Amino acid sequence: MRAFLFAVSTALLVAACGQPPATPEAPVEAPATAGVIEVSEAWGTPTPGGTPISAGYLEIANGTAEEDRLIAVSSPRAPRVELHEMSMDGGVMRMRAVEGGLAVAAGERVTLAPGGLHLMFYDAAQPFVVGESIPVTLTFANAGEVSATLMIRTPSAASPEHSGH
Ligand SMILES: [Cu+2]
């Protein structure tokens, strides 16, 4: 029974992570603001069908002269937030936690987007509802804490294999 429950929750996690954004937007390649770490384009998915899990996406621009590293993410709306990456492995979408933090080189920009890097919110006490804002705090090795707000949006129709059945 435990094994079965694990399989079900894994499928839900993949469903939450693998959905494309509601409106595909061309990335805006504005130069990073000098001297600071900037977080933008932050959004997240509603918690699916009462399951307390959500995926979050955003862009990090490192305007400082040194590489920095995202080492922790937290939110008052979920007791556990992890940084994950996804990859295709023989036609199967897999995700795993990013070990050792996410490096952002000086002057560079890293995008968390569906199908790739994402934040994963676990055990949300209240559902994430379309239209609301979820505050998050990103902790960087050098820059310290950077606040961001995720707008909860409806992802476009899930692909058939990730429809949640
Ligand atoms: Cu994930």
Coordinates of N, CA and C and ligand atoms in Angstrom, one line a residue:
M1 N 0.8 -1.2 0.0 CA 0.0 0.0 0.0 C 0.9 1.3 0.0
R2 N 1.9 1.3 0.8 CA 2.8 2.4 0.8 C 3.4 2.7 -0.6
A3 N 3.8 1.6 -1.2 CA 4.4 1.7 -2.5 C 3.4 2.3 -3.5
F4 N 2.2 1.9 -3.4 CA 1.2 2.4 -4.3 C 1.0 3.9 -4.1
L5 N 0.9 4.3 -2.8 CA 0.7 5.7 -2.5 C 1.9 6.6 -3.1
F6 N 3.1 6.0 -2.9 CA 4.2 6.7 -3.4 C 4.1 6.9 -4.9
A7 N 3.7 5.9 -5.6 CA 3.6 6.0 -7.1 C 2.6 7.1 -7.5
V8 N 1.5 7.1 -6.8 CA 0.5 8.1 -7.1 C 1.0 9.5 -6.8
S9 N 1.7 9.7 -5.7 CA 2.1 11.1 -5.4 C 3.2 11.5 -6.4
T10 N 4.0 10.6 -6.8 CA 5.1 10.9 -7.8 C 4.4 11.4 -9.1
A11 N 3.3 10.7 -9.5 CA 2.6 11.1 -10.7 C 2.1 12.5 -10.6
L12 N 1.5 12.8 -9.4 CA 1.0 14.2 -9.2 C 2.1 15.2 -9.2
L13 N 3.2 14.9 -8.7 CA 4.4 15.8 -8.7 C 4.8 16.1 -10.2
V14 N 4.8 15.1 -11.0 CA 5.2 15.3 -12.3 C 4.2 16.1 -13.1
A15 N 2.9 15.9 -12.7 CA 1.8 16.6 -13.3 C 2.0 18.1 -13.0
A16 N 2.3 18.4 -11.7 CA 2.4 19.7 -11.2 C 3.6 20.5 -11.9
C17 N 4.6 19.7 -12.2 CA 5.8 20.3 -12.7 C 5.8 20.5 -14.2
G18 N 5.1 19.6 -14.9 CA 5.3 19.4 -16.3 C 4.4 20.3 -17.2
Q19 N 3.6 21.1 -16.5 CA 2.6 21.8 -17.3 C 3.2 23.0 -17.9
P20 N 2.9 23.3 -19.2 CA 3.4 24.5 -19.8 C 2.7 25.7 -19.3
P21 N 3.3 26.9 -19.5 CA 2.7 28.1 -19.0 C 1.4 28.5 -19.8
A22 N 0.5 29.2 -19.2 CA -0.7 29.6 -19.8 C -0.5 30.4 -21.1
T23 N 0.4 31.3 -21.0 CA 0.7 32.1 -22.2 C 2.2 32.1 -22.5
P24 N 2.6 31.4 -23.5 CA 4.1 31.4 -23.8 C 4.5 32.8 -24.1
E25 N 5.6 33.2 -23.4 CA 6.1 34.6 -23.6 C 7.5 34.5 -24.0
A26 N 7.9 35.4 -24.9 CA 9.3 35.4 -25.3 C 10.0 36.0 -24.1
P27 N 11.2 35.4 -23.7 CA 11.9 35.9 -22.6 C 12.4 37.3 -22.9
V28 N 12.3 38.2 -22.0 CA 12.8 39.6 -22.2 C 14.3 39.6 -21.7
E29 N 15.2 39.8 -22.6 CA 16.6 39.8 -22.3 C 17.1 41.2 -21.9
A30 N 16.4 41.8 -20.9 CA 16.9 43.1 -20.4 C 18.3 42.8 -19.7
P31 N 19.2 43.7 -19.7 CA 20.4 43.5 -19.0 C 20.2 43.5 -17.5
A32 N 21.0 42.7 -16.8 CA 20.8 42.6 -15.3 C 21.1 43.9 -14.7
T33 N 20.4 44.3 -13.7 CA 20.6 45.6 -13.0 C 22.0 45.5 -12.2
A34 N 22.8 46.4 -12.5 CA 24.2 46.4 -11.9 C 24.1 46.3 -10.4
G35 N 24.9 45.4 -9.8 CA 25.1 45.4 -8.4 C 24.2 44.6 -7.6
V36 N 23.1 44.1 -8.2 CA 22.1 43.3 -7.4 C 21.7 42.0 -8.1
I37 N 21.1 41.2 -7.2 CA 20.4 40.0 -7.7 C 19.0 40.4 -7.9
E38 N 18.4 40.1 -9.1 CA 17.0 40.5 -9.4 C 16.2 39.3 -9.7
V39 N 15.0 39.2 -9.1 CA 14.1 38.1 -9.4 C 12.9 38.7 -10.1
S40 N 12.5 38.1 -11.3 CA 11.4 38.6 -12.0 C 10.6 37.5 -12.7
E41 N 9.5 37.8 -13.3 CA 8.7 36.9 -14.1 C 8.3 35.7 -13.2
A42 N 8.0 36.0 -11.9 CA 7.6 34.9 -11.0 C 6.2 34.5 -11.1
W43 N 5.9 33.3 -11.2 CA 4.5 32.8 -11.2 C 4.5 31.3 -10.8
G44 N 3.3 30.9 -10.4 CA 3.2 29.5 -10.0 C 1.9 28.9 -10.4
T45 N 1.8 27.6 -10.2 CA 0.6 26.8 -10.6 C -0.4 26.7 -9.4
P46 N -1.7 26.7 -9.7 CA -2.6 26.4 -8.5 C -2.4 25.0 -8.0
T47 N -2.6 24.7 -6.8 CA -2.5 23.4 -6.2 C -3.6 22.5 -6.9
P48 N -3.1 21.4 -7.5 CA -4.1 20.6 -8.3 C -5.0 19.7 -7.5
G49 N -6.3 19.9 -7.7 CA -7.3 19.0 -7.1 C -7.1 18.7 -5.6
G50 N -6.8 19.7 -4.8 CA -6.8 19.5 -3.4 C -5.4 18.9 -2.9
T51 N -4.5 18.6 -3.9 CA -3.2 18.2 -3.5 C -2.3 19.4 -3.1
P52 N -1.7 19.3 -1.9 CA -1.0 20.5 -1.4 C 0.4 20.7 -2.1
I53 N 0.4 20.6 -3.4 CA 1.7 20.8 -4.1 C 1.6 21.8 -5.2
S54 N 2.6 22.6 -5.4 CA 2.6 23.6 -6.5 C 4.0 23.7 -7.0
A55 N 4.0 24.1 -8.3 CA 5.3 24.4 -8.9 C 5.4 25.9 -9.2
G56 N 6.6 26.5 -9.0 CA 6.9 27.9 -9.2 C 8.0 28.1 -10.2
Y57 N 7.9 29.2 -10.9 CA 8.8 29.6 -11.9 C 9.2 31.0 -11.8
L58 N 10.5 31.4 -12.2 CA 10.9 32.7 -12.1 C 12.2 32.9 -12.8
E59 N 12.7 34.1 -12.9 CA 13.9 34.4 -13.6 C 14.9 35.1 -12.6
I60 N 16.1 34.7 -12.6 CA 17.1 35.3 -11.7 C 18.2 36.0 -12.5
A61 N 18.4 37.3 -12.3 CA 19.4 38.0 -13.0 C 20.5 38.4 -12.0
N62 N 21.7 38.0 -12.3 CA 22.8 38.4 -11.4 C 23.6 39.6 -12.0
G63 N 23.3 40.8 -11.4 CA 24.0 42.0 -11.8 C 25.3 42.3 -11.1
T64 N 25.7 41.4 -10.2 CA 26.9 41.6 -9.5 C 28.1 41.1 -10.2
A65 N 29.3 41.4 -9.7 CA 30.5 41.0 -10.4 C 31.0 39.6 -10.1
E66 N 30.3 38.9 -9.2 CA 30.7 37.6 -8.8 C 29.6 36.6 -9.0
E67 N 29.9 35.3 -9.2 CA 29.0 34.3 -9.2 C 28.2 34.2 -7.9
D68 N 27.0 34.0 -8.0 CA 26.2 33.8 -6.7 C 25.5 32.4 -6.8
R69 N 24.9 32.0 -5.7 CA 24.3 30.7 -5.7 C 23.0 30.7 -4.9
L70 N 21.9 30.3 -5.5 CA 20.7 30.2 -4.8 C 20.7 29.0 -3.9
I71 N 20.7 29.2 -2.6 CA 20.9 28.0 -1.7 C 19.7 27.6 -0.9
A72 N 18.7 28.5 -0.8 CA 17.5 28.1 -0.1 C 16.3 28.9 -0.6
V73 N 15.1 28.3 -0.5 CA 13.9 29.0 -0.8 C 12.9 28.7 0.2
S74 N 12.1 29.8 0.7 CA 11.1 29.5 1.7 C 9.9 30.4 1.4
S75 N 8.8 30.0 2.0 CA 7.5 30.8 1.8 C 6.7 30.6 3.0
P76 N 6.0 31.6 3.4 CA 5.1 31.5 4.6 C 3.9 30.6 4.2
R77 N 3.7 30.3 2.9 CA 2.5 29.5 2.5 C 2.8 28.0 2.4
A78 N 4.1 27.6 2.5 CA 4.4 26.2 2.4 C 5.6 25.9 3.3
P79 N 5.5 24.9 4.2 CA 6.6 24.6 5.1 C 7.8 24.1 4.4
R80 N 7.7 23.5 3.2 CA 8.8 23.0 2.5 C 8.8 23.5 1.0
V81 N 9.9 24.1 0.6 CA 10.1 24.5 -0.8 C 11.4 24.0 -1.3
E82 N 11.4 23.3 -2.4 CA 12.6 22.7 -2.9 C 12.9 23.3 -4.3
L83 N 14.1 23.2 -4.7 CA 14.5 23.6 -6.1 C 14.7 22.3 -6.9
H84 N 14.0 22.1 -7.9 CA 14.1 20.9 -8.7 C 14.5 21.2 -10.1
E85 N 15.0 20.1 -10.8 CA 15.2 20.2 -12.2 C 14.6 19.0 -12.9
M86 N 14.1 19.2 -14.1 CA 13.5 18.1 -14.9 C 14.3 17.8 -16.1
S87 N 14.3 16.6 -16.5 CA 15.0 16.2 -17.7 C 14.2 15.0 -18.4
M88 N 14.4 14.9 -19.7 CA 13.8 13.7 -20.4 C 14.8 12.6 -20.3
D89 N 14.3 11.5 -19.9 CA 15.2 10.3 -19.8 C 14.5 9.1 -20.5
G90 N 14.9 8.9 -21.7 CA 14.3 7.8 -22.5 C 12.8 8.0 -22.7
G91 N 12.4 9.3 -22.9 CA 11.0 9.6 -23.1 C 10.2 9.7 -21.9
V92 N 10.8 9.6 -20.7 CA 10.1 9.8 -19.4 C 10.6 11.0 -18.8
M93 N 9.7 11.9 -18.3 CA 10.1 13.1 -17.7 C 10.4 12.8 -16.2
R94 N 11.6 13.2 -15.8 CA 12.0 12.9 -14.4 C 12.4 14.2 -13.7
M95 N 12.2 14.3 -12.4 CA 12.7 15.5 -11.7 C 13.5 15.1 -10.5
R96 N 14.4 15.9 -10.1 CA 15.1 15.7 -8.9 C 15.5 17.0 -8.3
A97 N 15.9 16.9 -7.0 CA 16.3 18.1 -6.3 C 17.7 18.6 -6.8
V98 N 17.9 19.9 -6.9 CA 19.2 20.4 -7.3 C 20.1 20.4 -6.1
E99 N 21.2 19.7 -6.2 CA 22.1 19.5 -5.0 C 23.1 20.7 -5.0
G100 N 23.3 21.2 -3.8 CA 24.4 22.2 -3.7 C 24.0 23.6 -4.2
G101 N 22.8 23.8 -4.4 CA 22.3 25.2 -4.8 C 22.5 25.4 -6.3
L102 N 21.9 26.5 -6.8 CA 21.9 26.8 -8.2 C 22.8 28.0 -8.5
A103 N 23.8 27.8 -9.3 CA 24.8 28.8 -9.5 C 24.3 29.8 -10.6
V104 N 24.5 31.1 -10.4 CA 24.1 32.1 -11.4 C 25.4 32.9 -11.6
A105 N 26.0 32.8 -12.8 CA 27.3 33.5 -13.0 C 27.1 35.0 -13.0
A106 N 28.2 35.7 -12.8 CA 28.2 37.2 -12.8 C 27.6 37.6 -14.2
G107 N 26.7 38.6 -14.1 CA 26.1 39.1 -15.3 C 25.2 38.2 -16.1
E108 N 24.9 37.0 -15.6 CA 24.1 36.1 -16.3 C 22.7 36.0 -15.7
R109 N 21.8 35.2 -16.4 CA 20.4 35.1 -16.1 C 20.1 33.7 -16.1
V110 N 19.3 33.2 -15.1 CA 18.9 31.8 -15.1 C 17.4 31.8 -15.0
T111 N 16.8 31.0 -15.9 CA 15.3 30.9 -15.9 C 14.8 29.6 -15.4
L112 N 13.9 29.7 -14.5 CA 13.1 28.5 -14.0 C 11.8 28.5 -14.8
A113 N 11.6 27.4 -15.6 CA 10.5 27.4 -16.5 C 10.0 25.9 -16.6
P114 N 8.7 25.8 -17.0 CA 8.1 24.4 -17.1 C 9.0 23.5 -18.0
G115 N 9.2 22.3 -17.5 CA 10.0 21.4 -18.3 C 11.5 21.4 -17.9
G116 N 11.8 22.4 -17.0 CA 13.2 22.5 -16.6 C 13.3 22.8 -15.1
L117 N 14.1 23.7 -14.7 CA 14.2 24.1 -13.3 C 12.9 24.7 -12.8
H118 N 12.6 24.4 -11.6 CA 11.4 24.9 -11.0 C 11.5 24.9 -9.5
L119 N 10.6 25.6 -8.8 CA 10.5 25.5 -7.4 C 9.3 24.6 -7.1
M120 N 9.4 23.8 -6.0 CA 8.3 22.9 -5.7 C 7.9 23.2 -4.3
F121 N 6.6 23.5 -4.2 CA 6.0 23.8 -2.8 C 5.3 22.5 -2.3
Y122 N 5.6 22.1 -1.1 CA 5.0 21.0 -0.5 C 4.2 21.3 0.7
D123 N 3.1 20.5 1.0 CA 2.4 20.6 2.2 C 1.7 22.0 2.5
A124 N 1.3 22.6 1.4 CA 0.6 23.9 1.5 C -0.6 23.7 2.4
A125 N -0.7 24.6 3.4 CA -1.9 24.4 4.3 C -3.2 24.9 3.7
Q126 N -3.1 25.9 2.8 CA -4.2 26.3 2.0 C -3.9 26.3 0.6
P127 N -4.9 26.0 -0.3 CA -4.7 25.8 -1.7 C -4.1 27.1 -2.3
F128 N -3.3 27.0 -3.3 CA -2.8 28.2 -4.1 C -3.9 28.4 -5.2
V129 N -4.5 29.5 -5.2 CA -5.7 29.8 -6.0 C -5.3 30.8 -7.1
V130 N -5.8 30.6 -8.3 CA -5.5 31.4 -9.5 C -5.8 32.9 -9.1
G131 N -4.9 33.8 -9.4 CA -5.1 35.2 -9.1 C -4.4 35.7 -7.8
E132 N -4.1 34.8 -6.9 CA -3.5 35.2 -5.7 C -1.9 35.3 -5.8
S133 N -1.3 36.0 -4.9 CA 0.1 36.1 -4.9 C 0.7 35.3 -3.7
I134 N 1.8 34.6 -4.0 CA 2.5 33.8 -3.0 C 3.9 34.4 -2.8
P135 N 4.1 34.9 -1.5 CA 5.4 35.5 -1.3 C 6.5 34.4 -1.1
V136 N 7.6 34.6 -1.6 CA 8.7 33.7 -1.4 C 10.0 34.5 -1.1
T137 N 10.9 33.8 -0.3 CA 12.2 34.4 0.0 C 13.2 33.5 -0.6
L138 N 14.1 34.0 -1.5 CA 15.2 33.3 -2.0 C 16.5 33.7 -1.3
T139 N 17.2 32.7 -0.8 CA 18.4 33.0 -0.1 C 19.6 32.7 -1.0
F140 N 20.5 33.7 -1.2 CA 21.7 33.5 -2.0 C 22.9 33.5 -1.1
A141 N 23.9 32.8 -1.5 CA 25.1 32.7 -0.7 C 25.8 34.0 -0.5
N142 N 25.8 34.9 -1.5 CA 26.5 36.2 -1.3 C 25.4 37.3 -1.0
A143 N 24.4 37.3 -1.8 CA 23.4 38.5 -1.8 C 22.5 38.4 -0.6
G144 N 22.4 37.2 0.0 CA 21.5 37.0 1.2 C 20.0 36.8 0.7
E145 N 19.1 37.4 1.4 CA 17.7 37.1 1.1 C 17.2 38.1 0.1
V146 N 16.4 37.6 -0.9 CA 15.8 38.4 -2.0 C 14.3 37.9 -2.0
S147 N 13.4 38.9 -1.9 CA 12.0 38.6 -1.9 C 11.4 38.6 -3.2
A148 N 10.4 37.8 -3.5 CA 9.7 37.8 -4.7 C 8.2 37.4 -4.5
T149 N 7.4 37.6 -5.4 CA 6.0 37.3 -5.3 C 5.6 36.5 -6.6
L150 N 5.1 35.3 -6.3 CA 4.6 34.4 -7.4 C 3.1 34.7 -7.7
M151 N 2.8 35.0 -8.9 CA 1.4 35.1 -9.3 C 0.9 33.7 -9.7
I152 N -0.2 33.3 -9.1 CA -0.8 32.0 -9.4 C -1.6 32.1 -10.7
R153 N -1.3 31.3 -11.7 CA -1.9 31.3 -13.0 C -2.4 29.9 -13.4
T154 N -3.4 29.9 -14.2 CA -3.8 28.6 -14.8 C -2.8 28.2 -15.9
P155 N -2.2 27.0 -15.7 CA -1.4 26.5 -16.8 C -2.3 26.1 -18.0
S156 N -1.8 26.1 -19.2 CA -2.7 25.7 -20.3 C -3.0 24.2 -20.1
A157 N -3.8 23.6 -21.0 CA -4.3 22.2 -20.8 C -3.1 21.3 -20.7
A158 N -3.1 20.5 -19.7 CA -2.0 19.5 -19.5 C -2.0 18.5 -20.6
S159 N -0.8 18.1 -20.9 CA -0.6 17.0 -21.9 C -1.3 15.8 -21.4
P160 N -1.8 14.9 -22.4 CA -2.6 13.8 -22.0 C -2.0 12.9 -20.9
E161 N -0.7 12.6 -21.0 CA -0.1 11.7 -20.1 C 0.1 12.4 -18.7
H162 N -0.2 13.7 -18.6 CA -0.1 14.3 -17.3 C -1.4 14.9 -16.8
S163 N -2.5 14.3 -17.3 CA -3.8 14.9 -17.0 C -4.3 14.6 -15.6
G164 N -3.5 13.8 -14.8 CA -3.8 13.7 -13.4 C -4.7 12.5 -13.1
H165 N -5.1 11.7 -14.1 CA -6.0 10.6 -13.9 C -5.2 9.3 -13.4
Ligands
CU1 CU 9.5 19.2 -8.9

